């Protein structure tokens, strides 16, 4: 199966919004905000495809020489098949940056393990970042 990564376009907006709601029912981005990000040069908005089927997406914010990984999302029906690992490696090896930061919910053990296995280090914790849950801030240096 050949995987490819392409920029998200406005025509992908509804599908990406539905994936947001599916994967983040309590913290999803509104459709309007997604469209603003897609059209803002300060963001990388990328989709992961197998053939023409969208498997997931990534949203990254540019901040000088650094990036913040806002979302790395794989469609629920496609999870646990290595797509997140493949997509993360693509981002780490293809995009230009000095450091890549992200926040992950302390309850999201699977994501924490994925990031740590790929060279991310924990740099701090933010109390109650996700409502009652804390966030772990992680950093990857090239």
PDB file of C-alpha atoms in Angstrom:
ATOM      1  CA  UNK A   1       0.000   0.000   0.000  1.00  0.00           C
ATOM      2  CA  UNK A   2       1.526   3.302  -1.114  1.00  0.00           C
ATOM      3  CA  UNK A   3       1.080   6.199   1.288  1.00  0.00           C
ATOM      4  CA  UNK A   4       1.317   9.819   0.180  1.00  0.00           C
ATOM      5  CA  UNK A   5       1.073  13.198   1.873  1.00  0.00           C
ATOM      6  CA  UNK A   6      -0.582  16.203   0.244  1.00  0.00           C
ATOM      7  CA  UNK A   7      -1.654  19.665   1.395  1.00  0.00           C
ATOM      8  CA  UNK A   8      -5.188  19.946   2.727  1.00  0.00           C
ATOM      9  CA  UNK A   9      -7.397  22.107   0.499  1.00  0.00           C
ATOM     10  CA  UNK A  10     -10.624  23.963   1.222  1.00  0.00           C
ATOM     11  CA  UNK A  11     -12.533  21.109  -0.416  1.00  0.00           C
ATOM     12  CA  UNK A  12     -11.172  18.777   2.312  1.00  0.00           C
ATOM     13  CA  UNK A  13     -12.506  21.041   5.059  1.00  0.00           C
ATOM     14  CA  UNK A  14     -15.755  19.210   5.806  1.00  0.00           C
ATOM     15  CA  UNK A  15     -14.052  15.804   5.924  1.00  0.00           C
ATOM     16  CA  UNK A  16     -11.283  17.109   8.204  1.00  0.00           C
ATOM     17  CA  UNK A  17     -13.901  18.760  10.422  1.00  0.00           C
ATOM     18  CA  UNK A  18     -15.773  15.442  10.742  1.00  0.00           C
ATOM     19  CA  UNK A  19     -12.517  13.674  11.669  1.00  0.00           C
ATOM     20  CA  UNK A  20     -11.899  16.393  14.276  1.00  0.00           C
ATOM     21  CA  UNK A  21     -15.302  15.765  15.852  1.00  0.00           C
ATOM     22  CA  UNK A  22     -14.791  11.988  15.739  1.00  0.00           C
ATOM     23  CA  UNK A  23     -11.354  12.051  17.352  1.00  0.00           C
ATOM     24  CA  UNK A  24     -11.715  15.050  19.676  1.00  0.00           C
ATOM     25  CA  UNK A  25     -15.401  15.192  20.677  1.00  0.00           C
ATOM     26  CA  UNK A  26     -14.693  17.573  23.569  1.00  0.00           C
ATOM     27  CA  UNK A  27     -11.910  19.671  21.988  1.00  0.00           C
ATOM     28  CA  UNK A  28     -12.432  19.828  18.230  1.00  0.00           C
ATOM     29  CA  UNK A  29     -11.657  22.815  16.015  1.00  0.00           C
ATOM     30  CA  UNK A  30     -14.650  24.537  14.491  1.00  0.00           C
ATOM     31  CA  UNK A  31     -14.996  24.282  10.718  1.00  0.00           C
ATOM     32  CA  UNK A  32     -14.334  28.021  10.316  1.00  0.00           C
ATOM     33  CA  UNK A  33     -11.074  27.764  12.277  1.00  0.00           C
ATOM     34  CA  UNK A  34      -9.914  24.804  10.189  1.00  0.00           C
ATOM     35  CA  UNK A  35     -10.545  26.744   6.970  1.00  0.00           C
ATOM     36  CA  UNK A  36      -8.609  29.706   8.386  1.00  0.00           C
ATOM     37  CA  UNK A  37      -5.651  27.422   9.207  1.00  0.00           C
ATOM     38  CA  UNK A  38      -5.771  25.765   5.775  1.00  0.00           C
ATOM     39  CA  UNK A  39      -5.481  29.193   4.146  1.00  0.00           C
ATOM     40  CA  UNK A  40      -2.856  30.628   6.522  1.00  0.00           C
ATOM     41  CA  UNK A  41       0.772  30.410   5.346  1.00  0.00           C
ATOM     42  CA  UNK A  42       1.866  30.077   8.987  1.00  0.00           C
ATOM     43  CA  UNK A  43       0.438  26.542   9.089  1.00  0.00           C
ATOM     44  CA  UNK A  44       1.301  23.248   7.490  1.00  0.00           C
ATOM     45  CA  UNK A  45      -2.003  21.432   6.914  1.00  0.00           C
ATOM     46  CA  UNK A  46      -1.316  17.993   5.476  1.00  0.00           C
ATOM     47  CA  UNK A  47      -3.375  14.891   4.772  1.00  0.00           C
ATOM     48  CA  UNK A  48      -2.199  11.287   4.701  1.00  0.00           C
ATOM     49  CA  UNK A  49      -3.595   9.266   1.799  1.00  0.00           C
ATOM     50  CA  UNK A  50      -3.675   5.673   0.674  1.00  0.00           C
ATOM     51  CA  UNK A  51      -4.672   5.833  -2.989  1.00  0.00           C
ATOM     52  CA  UNK A  52      -7.406   8.525  -2.813  1.00  0.00           C
ATOM     53  CA  UNK A  53      -8.577   7.570   0.687  1.00  0.00           C
ATOM     54  CA  UNK A  54      -7.771  10.056   3.469  1.00  0.00           C
ATOM     55  CA  UNK A  55      -6.377   8.190   6.473  1.00  0.00           C
ATOM     56  CA  UNK A  56      -5.519  11.180   8.634  1.00  0.00           C
ATOM     57  CA  UNK A  57      -4.164  14.694   8.834  1.00  0.00           C
ATOM     58  CA  UNK A  58      -1.576  16.850  10.567  1.00  0.00           C
ATOM     59  CA  UNK A  59      -1.747  20.517  11.538  1.00  0.00           C
ATOM     60  CA  UNK A  60       1.487  22.294  12.404  1.00  0.00           C
ATOM     61  CA  UNK A  61       2.105  25.933  13.302  1.00  0.00           C
ATOM     62  CA  UNK A  62       5.295  27.630  12.114  1.00  0.00           C
ATOM     63  CA  UNK A  63       7.052  29.691  14.779  1.00  0.00           C
ATOM     64  CA  UNK A  64      10.348  31.086  13.512  1.00  0.00           C
ATOM     65  CA  UNK A  65      12.674  28.110  13.002  1.00  0.00           C
ATOM     66  CA  UNK A  66      10.435  25.863  15.106  1.00  0.00           C
ATOM     67  CA  UNK A  67       7.138  24.060  14.620  1.00  0.00           C
ATOM     68  CA  UNK A  68       4.287  23.136  16.925  1.00  0.00           C
ATOM     69  CA  UNK A  69       2.452  19.925  16.115  1.00  0.00           C
ATOM     70  CA  UNK A  70      -1.147  20.871  16.828  1.00  0.00           C
ATOM     71  CA  UNK A  71      -2.754  17.697  15.499  1.00  0.00           C
ATOM     72  CA  UNK A  72      -1.596  14.324  14.256  1.00  0.00           C
ATOM     73  CA  UNK A  73      -4.815  12.442  13.691  1.00  0.00           C
ATOM     74  CA  UNK A  74      -5.578   9.094  12.126  1.00  0.00           C
ATOM     75  CA  UNK A  75      -9.164   8.107  11.344  1.00  0.00           C
ATOM     76  CA  UNK A  76     -10.433   5.825  14.135  1.00  0.00           C
ATOM     77  CA  UNK A  77     -11.124   2.929  11.763  1.00  0.00           C
ATOM     78  CA  UNK A  78      -7.518   3.139  10.503  1.00  0.00           C
ATOM     79  CA  UNK A  79      -5.730   3.389  13.866  1.00  0.00           C
ATOM     80  CA  UNK A  80      -3.269   0.782  15.214  1.00  0.00           C
ATOM     81  CA  UNK A  81      -1.997  -0.077  11.732  1.00  0.00           C
ATOM     82  CA  UNK A  82       1.221   1.969  11.770  1.00  0.00           C
ATOM     83  CA  UNK A  83      -0.140   4.988   9.903  1.00  0.00           C
ATOM     84  CA  UNK A  84       0.536   7.397  12.782  1.00  0.00           C
ATOM     85  CA  UNK A  85       4.134   6.172  13.010  1.00  0.00           C
ATOM     86  CA  UNK A  86       4.604   6.502   9.245  1.00  0.00           C
ATOM     87  CA  UNK A  87       3.064   9.993   9.169  1.00  0.00           C
ATOM     88  CA  UNK A  88       5.109  11.207  12.144  1.00  0.00           C
ATOM     89  CA  UNK A  89       8.340   9.960  10.551  1.00  0.00           C
ATOM     90  CA  UNK A  90       7.368  11.711   7.314  1.00  0.00           C
ATOM     91  CA  UNK A  91       6.876  15.001   9.186  1.00  0.00           C
ATOM     92  CA  UNK A  92      10.142  14.655  11.125  1.00  0.00           C
ATOM     93  CA  UNK A  93      12.230  13.864   8.051  1.00  0.00           C
ATOM     94  CA  UNK A  94      10.551  16.082   5.448  1.00  0.00           C
ATOM     95  CA  UNK A  95       9.690  19.386   7.127  1.00  0.00           C
ATOM     96  CA  UNK A  96      12.342  21.989   7.879  1.00  0.00           C
ATOM     97  CA  UNK A  97      12.619  23.006  11.537  1.00  0.00           C
ATOM     98  CA  UNK A  98      15.061  23.176  14.442  1.00  0.00           C
ATOM     99  CA  UNK A  99      12.663  22.032  17.169  1.00  0.00           C
ATOM    100  CA  UNK A 100       9.181  20.572  17.048  1.00  0.00           C
ATOM    101  CA  UNK A 101       6.940  20.983  20.088  1.00  0.00           C
ATOM    102  CA  UNK A 102       3.625  19.393  21.018  1.00  0.00           C
ATOM    103  CA  UNK A 103       1.254  18.965  23.921  1.00  0.00           C
ATOM    104  CA  UNK A 104      -0.307  15.597  24.687  1.00  0.00           C
ATOM    105  CA  UNK A 105      -2.950  14.707  27.259  1.00  0.00           C
ATOM    106  CA  UNK A 106      -1.503  12.785  30.198  1.00  0.00           C
ATOM    107  CA  UNK A 107      -4.267  10.217  29.654  1.00  0.00           C
ATOM    108  CA  UNK A 108      -3.168   9.568  26.046  1.00  0.00           C
ATOM    109  CA  UNK A 109      -0.563   6.907  26.784  1.00  0.00           C
ATOM    110  CA  UNK A 110      -0.487   5.558  23.210  1.00  0.00           C
ATOM    111  CA  UNK A 111       0.450   8.980  21.797  1.00  0.00           C
ATOM    112  CA  UNK A 112       3.058   9.544  24.521  1.00  0.00           C
ATOM    113  CA  UNK A 113       4.722   6.220  23.674  1.00  0.00           C
ATOM    114  CA  UNK A 114       4.662   7.031  19.947  1.00  0.00           C
ATOM    115  CA  UNK A 115       6.345  10.394  20.477  1.00  0.00           C
ATOM    116  CA  UNK A 116       8.940   9.080  22.942  1.00  0.00           C
ATOM    117  CA  UNK A 117       9.785   6.164  20.619  1.00  0.00           C
ATOM    118  CA  UNK A 118      10.486   8.738  17.895  1.00  0.00           C
ATOM    119  CA  UNK A 119      12.893  10.877  19.900  1.00  0.00           C
ATOM    120  CA  UNK A 120      10.625  13.370  21.669  1.00  0.00           C
ATOM    121  CA  UNK A 121      11.602  14.388  25.202  1.00  0.00           C
ATOM    122  CA  UNK A 122       9.264  15.582  27.945  1.00  0.00           C
ATOM    123  CA  UNK A 123      10.112  19.156  28.888  1.00  0.00           C
ATOM    124  CA  UNK A 124       7.276  20.092  31.262  1.00  0.00           C
ATOM    125  CA  UNK A 125       3.699  19.495  32.395  1.00  0.00           C
ATOM    126  CA  UNK A 126       0.844  22.004  32.199  1.00  0.00           C
ATOM    127  CA  UNK A 127      -1.798  21.568  34.898  1.00  0.00           C
ATOM    128  CA  UNK A 128      -5.420  21.261  33.762  1.00  0.00           C
ATOM    129  CA  UNK A 129      -4.623  22.091  30.138  1.00  0.00           C
ATOM    130  CA  UNK A 130      -7.341  19.698  28.967  1.00  0.00           C
ATOM    131  CA  UNK A 131     -10.102  20.571  31.438  1.00  0.00           C
ATOM    132  CA  UNK A 132      -9.338  18.392  34.449  1.00  0.00           C
ATOM    133  CA  UNK A 133      -6.453  16.613  32.697  1.00  0.00           C
ATOM    134  CA  UNK A 134      -2.871  17.784  32.485  1.00  0.00           C
ATOM    135  CA  UNK A 135      -0.778  18.134  29.346  1.00  0.00           C
ATOM    136  CA  UNK A 136       2.751  16.948  28.776  1.00  0.00           C
ATOM    137  CA  UNK A 137       4.832  19.281  26.605  1.00  0.00           C
ATOM    138  CA  UNK A 138       7.301  17.386  24.435  1.00  0.00           C
ATOM    139  CA  UNK A 139      10.135  18.528  22.190  1.00  0.00           C
ATOM    140  CA  UNK A 140      11.978  16.992  19.256  1.00  0.00           C
ATOM    141  CA  UNK A 141      15.322  18.485  18.177  1.00  0.00           C
ATOM    142  CA  UNK A 142      16.794  17.853  14.741  1.00  0.00           C
TER     143      UNK A 142
END
